[in-house]
């Protein structure tokens, strides 16, 4: 199994309101920068090595994270958890501006030891209709032409994925790491 | 977008070698970034969207006869045989893109665009056309593409190499 389409939940979650709430603030900036990249962590170091060897200009790598409970109401997370029968561990909305990328990677989570014994699940949801150029690739599945509210379950939380924006407006994606 | 066929037999190993060892013509060039009036509308649209046209992710490299040891022989392709056409190769390095745009070929009466894979598809090599994409292709796959919005990016780990053709039909 690769990426598993779980249906559309736009009737259950007000993604327009979520997007509106997020757009009023600035999320936590993420750059390929030694100050933000803990190269002491083996996973982060591996990712950094891959990107450096491939020749990435660090300026092309940029995204913003908006966290549940910090940047947006945790009620969205509670609703999503209820719909899919899981417990949240980390929930965030990512933003990628035009001309920026999050290259091929897997989610290096420095808190992974605290998840021991849990059955981890990873979902993402599109919180706006597809706009040309806003792509998201998980394993070999390229997400384009999606509808607001489309939800996908990943085969594992640590699969290869990446995204980018070669369109004209910022791209937003809801990300959910939880346990069943 | 339509797959026309596979023409891997015409692809020369020297093409990838030339592209990986030579700079080619880097785009956008200074004129496109600064004062090329024919590019003004596109330049402003990209800049208004937040793209950095100098020292940013917008960068692609073009290759023509002058860069290529064994130039493409268009007589080997049925779509170009006996027709007026232009060809060029494009290299897109990891972390670089050619943002949303449409092509204009003012010197062609009825321009039709084709795209050919120089190599097998590799993860993170993105080519979007309208509401479709070209992915999981094999070396030599030739596609006819509509002149809809299109764009390319590379979020993978190796350069993306492609063959571009425009034919006057």
XYZ file of C-alpha atoms in Angstrom:
349
model
C 0.000 0.000 0.000
C 1.257 3.450 -0.768
C -0.787 6.572 -0.324
C -4.344 5.688 0.707
C -7.130 8.130 -0.163
C -9.468 8.313 2.837
C -12.163 10.590 1.437
C -13.129 14.210 1.642
C -13.893 15.792 4.997
C -14.692 19.344 3.937
C -18.250 18.854 5.242
C -16.817 18.104 8.686
C -14.017 20.646 9.000
C -14.106 24.312 8.097
C -10.842 24.549 6.178
C -11.689 28.021 4.893
C -11.749 29.256 8.468
C -8.553 27.377 9.294
C -6.810 28.950 6.319
C -8.128 32.367 7.236
C -6.844 31.946 10.816
C -3.415 30.909 9.567
C -3.070 33.693 7.052
C -3.393 36.270 9.848
C -0.062 35.250 11.317
C 3.405 34.061 10.408
C 4.307 30.475 11.096
C 7.620 29.118 12.304
C 10.138 29.589 9.527
C 12.106 26.506 8.497
C 15.285 26.853 6.457
C 18.162 24.609 5.483
C 20.304 26.492 7.938
C 22.672 25.085 10.573
C 20.818 27.127 13.216
C 17.583 25.252 12.450
C 19.066 21.946 11.362
C 20.372 19.883 14.244
C 23.245 18.185 12.447
C 24.097 16.255 15.606
C 20.980 14.188 14.926
C 21.896 11.334 12.525
C 18.646 11.631 10.558
C 18.967 15.376 10.090
C 22.625 14.976 9.154
C 21.748 12.357 6.538
C 19.119 14.633 5.020
C 21.486 17.584 5.013
C 24.193 15.485 3.371
C 21.795 14.295 0.669
C 20.696 17.820 -0.206
C 24.200 19.243 -0.085
C 25.591 16.503 -2.302
C 22.741 17.038 -4.785
C 23.785 20.680 -5.033
C 20.789 22.389 -3.449
C 21.173 26.101 -2.929
C 19.969 26.523 0.678
C 17.901 29.558 -0.354
C 15.541 27.335 -2.380
C 14.641 25.297 0.714
C 12.063 27.036 2.851
C 8.723 26.365 4.471
C 6.633 27.608 7.389
C 4.966 25.441 10.001
C 1.813 26.436 11.889
C 1.210 24.252 14.921
C -2.051 23.084 16.421
C -2.719 24.872 19.695
C -0.102 27.507 18.945
C -1.050 28.996 15.599
C -4.528 27.520 15.154
C -7.303 26.203 17.344
C -6.711 22.642 18.578
C -10.410 21.992 17.915
C -9.435 21.245 14.278
C -7.058 18.551 15.503
C -9.670 17.114 17.866
C -12.189 16.901 15.042
C -9.704 15.216 12.707
C -8.739 12.750 15.468
C -12.404 11.922 16.048
C -13.033 11.381 12.328
C -10.114 8.982 11.916
C -10.071 7.380 15.349
C -6.595 8.330 16.436
C -4.693 10.323 19.027
C -2.636 13.320 17.920
C 1.102 13.521 18.508
C 2.098 16.358 16.190
C -0.253 18.339 14.006
C 0.757 21.237 11.824
C -0.070 23.113 8.661
C 2.843 23.686 6.304
C 3.115 26.619 3.960
C 5.372 26.727 0.907
C 5.686 30.010 -0.978
C 6.131 30.201 -4.770
C 9.657 29.261 -5.778
C 10.379 27.361 -2.578
C 10.791 23.648 -1.975
C 10.941 21.015 0.675
C 13.152 18.485 -1.159
C 12.971 14.730 -0.969
C 13.078 13.744 2.706
C 11.435 11.719 5.409
C 10.182 13.321 8.607
C 13.096 13.241 10.983
C 11.403 13.490 14.382
C 13.711 14.097 17.313
C 10.881 13.078 19.665
C 10.606 9.614 18.131
C 11.821 7.849 21.304
C 8.754 9.152 23.166
C 6.495 7.330 20.668
C 7.819 3.898 21.633
C 5.066 1.305 21.846
C 2.607 3.418 19.856
C 1.227 2.454 16.455
C 2.023 5.590 14.488
C -0.206 6.943 11.735
C 0.476 9.774 9.327
C -2.140 11.665 7.327
C -2.200 14.770 5.242
C -5.184 16.808 4.115
C -5.457 19.449 1.436
C -7.017 22.536 2.951
C -7.554 24.336 -0.327
C -8.431 23.249 -3.841
C -5.458 22.503 -6.080
C -3.947 25.502 -7.713
C -1.601 24.989 -10.632
C 1.981 24.380 -9.543
C 1.318 23.366 -5.941
C 2.553 19.799 -5.788
C 3.189 17.282 -3.058
C 4.818 13.920 -3.682
C 4.543 11.061 -1.182
C 6.502 7.978 -2.211
C 5.652 7.652 -5.906
C 2.268 9.384 -5.682
C 2.181 12.954 -6.924
C -0.718 14.925 -5.446
C -2.181 17.407 -7.923
C -5.792 18.189 -8.896
C -6.900 17.622 -5.297
C -9.975 19.096 -3.695
C -10.192 20.982 -0.432
C -10.800 18.390 2.280
C -9.147 15.425 0.531
C -7.377 13.232 3.097
C -4.606 10.708 2.495
C -3.169 8.150 4.889
C 0.484 7.292 4.448
C 1.865 3.757 4.479
C 4.254 4.838 7.231
C 5.113 8.135 8.894
C 8.702 7.955 7.683
C 8.275 7.450 3.927
C 10.066 9.605 1.380
C 8.139 12.713 0.416
C 8.637 16.276 -0.702
C 6.765 19.267 -2.006
C 7.128 22.518 -3.770
C 5.430 25.446 -5.341
C 5.920 26.498 -8.952
C 2.597 28.292 -9.080
C 1.615 31.804 -8.152
C 0.151 31.555 -4.645
C 1.267 29.998 -1.343
C 0.486 26.319 -0.820
C -0.911 25.020 2.483
C -1.150 21.425 3.690
C -2.540 19.976 6.933
C -0.230 17.338 8.425
C -1.153 14.871 11.126
C 1.106 12.472 13.036
C -0.785 10.411 15.567
C -1.280 6.978 17.012
C -4.011 4.375 16.726
C -0.816 15.738 -23.272
C -0.406 12.626 -25.389
C 2.286 9.960 -25.587
C 3.361 9.697 -29.220
C 5.854 6.860 -28.914
C 9.297 5.912 -27.730
C 12.406 7.048 -29.571
C 15.162 5.922 -27.229
C 17.079 4.766 -30.308
C 17.899 8.363 -31.256
C 19.236 9.383 -27.836
C 22.995 9.746 -27.675
C 24.926 9.117 -24.431
C 27.004 12.196 -25.287
C 23.953 14.443 -24.742
C 23.792 13.804 -21.017
C 27.579 14.025 -20.820
C 27.601 17.404 -22.580
C 24.794 18.713 -20.376
C 26.334 17.539 -17.140
C 29.778 18.868 -17.957
C 28.857 22.192 -19.591
C 26.989 25.207 -18.274
C 24.886 25.770 -21.408
C 22.941 29.035 -21.649
C 21.658 29.908 -18.210
C 18.141 31.293 -17.939
C 16.732 33.675 -17.013
C 19.574 35.764 -18.407
C 20.284 39.368 -17.432
C 18.060 40.782 -20.179
C 15.119 38.666 -19.033
C 15.663 39.711 -15.443
C 16.183 43.425 -16.175
C 14.908 44.933 -19.371
C 13.714 42.472 -22.027
C 10.330 43.986 -22.927
C 9.112 40.759 -24.521
C 9.539 39.098 -21.131
C 8.140 41.976 -19.047
C 4.699 40.516 -18.386
C 6.088 37.144 -17.304
C 8.860 38.729 -15.253
C 6.420 40.922 -13.360
C 3.976 38.073 -12.759
C 6.720 35.921 -11.252
C 8.139 38.770 -9.200
C 4.684 39.682 -7.888
C 4.221 36.072 -6.803
C 7.482 36.325 -4.842
C 9.907 34.517 -7.140
C 13.531 35.597 -6.959
C 14.826 35.756 -10.523
C 18.454 36.300 -9.565
C 20.237 33.917 -7.231
C 16.977 32.181 -6.399
C 15.364 28.933 -7.429
C 14.307 30.145 -10.885
C 17.041 28.762 -13.100
C 17.312 26.441 -16.039
C 20.054 25.730 -18.565
C 19.497 25.531 -22.312
C 21.598 23.563 -24.784
C 21.635 23.960 -28.556
C 23.791 22.797 -31.458
C 26.703 24.874 -30.193
C 26.841 23.000 -26.861
C 26.125 19.487 -28.096
C 28.740 17.245 -29.693
C 26.167 15.218 -31.656
C 23.214 17.524 -32.385
C 19.708 16.082 -32.630
C 18.888 14.962 -36.170
C 15.243 15.945 -36.550
C 14.946 13.826 -39.711
C 14.991 10.786 -37.402
C 11.635 11.764 -35.899
C 8.387 11.397 -37.809
C 6.893 14.473 -36.138
C 9.671 16.729 -37.373
C 10.669 15.071 -40.626
C 10.511 17.618 -43.416
C 9.000 20.255 -41.150
C 10.307 23.466 -39.751
C 11.219 22.932 -36.126
C 13.366 24.104 -33.262
C 14.875 21.857 -30.627
C 16.698 22.505 -27.408
C 17.681 20.523 -24.358
C 16.967 21.678 -20.795
C 18.790 20.919 -17.562
C 17.105 21.613 -14.244
C 19.321 21.134 -11.222
C 17.967 19.986 -7.821
C 16.261 22.900 -6.083
C 15.638 24.790 -9.312
C 12.462 25.452 -11.267
C 10.875 26.918 -14.340
C 7.726 28.489 -12.848
C 4.203 28.623 -14.258
C 4.214 30.007 -17.800
C 2.961 29.601 -21.348
C 5.158 29.459 -24.430
C 5.115 31.979 -27.246
C 6.636 31.254 -30.630
C 6.039 34.383 -32.650
C 7.966 33.087 -35.682
C 5.853 29.932 -36.042
C 2.503 29.893 -37.859
C 1.087 26.861 -36.099
C 3.475 25.888 -33.309
C 3.021 22.479 -31.697
C 5.086 21.576 -28.640
C 6.660 18.209 -27.927
C 8.627 16.995 -24.932
C 10.925 13.991 -24.858
C 12.507 12.253 -21.880
C 16.281 12.078 -22.148
C 16.400 9.669 -19.195
C 14.048 7.431 -17.251
C 11.866 9.250 -14.699
C 13.549 9.924 -11.381
C 11.841 10.774 -8.108
C 11.261 14.510 -7.619
C 11.436 15.414 -11.299
C 8.260 17.408 -11.757
C 6.630 18.512 -15.000
C 3.089 19.877 -14.747
C 0.938 20.803 -17.744
C -2.559 22.169 -17.133
C -4.232 19.614 -14.906
C -1.893 16.818 -15.977
C 1.690 15.790 -15.342
C 4.373 13.792 -17.111
C 5.789 11.229 -14.713
C 7.046 7.628 -14.661
C 8.313 8.036 -18.205
C 11.011 6.054 -19.937
C 14.019 7.376 -21.806
C 12.889 8.348 -25.282
C 9.179 8.749 -24.502
C 7.866 11.541 -26.706
C 4.792 13.545 -25.678
C 2.773 16.140 -27.525
C 1.839 18.865 -25.031
C -0.843 21.497 -25.243
C 0.156 25.098 -24.793
C -1.551 25.309 -21.438
C 0.067 26.566 -18.242
C 3.107 24.449 -17.587
C 6.010 24.417 -15.170
C 8.855 22.205 -14.054
C 10.814 21.653 -10.870
C 13.401 19.355 -9.411
C 13.045 18.328 -5.769
C 15.020 15.170 -6.333
C 18.686 14.407 -5.977
C 19.998 14.372 -9.547
C 19.723 16.814 -12.493
C 16.618 16.624 -14.685
C 17.409 16.470 -18.422
C 14.834 16.831 -21.182
C 14.449 17.421 -24.898
C 12.123 20.160 -26.122
C 10.746 20.560 -29.611
C 8.477 22.999 -31.356
C 7.203 22.068 -34.811
C 5.409 24.242 -37.319
C 2.431 22.127 -38.309
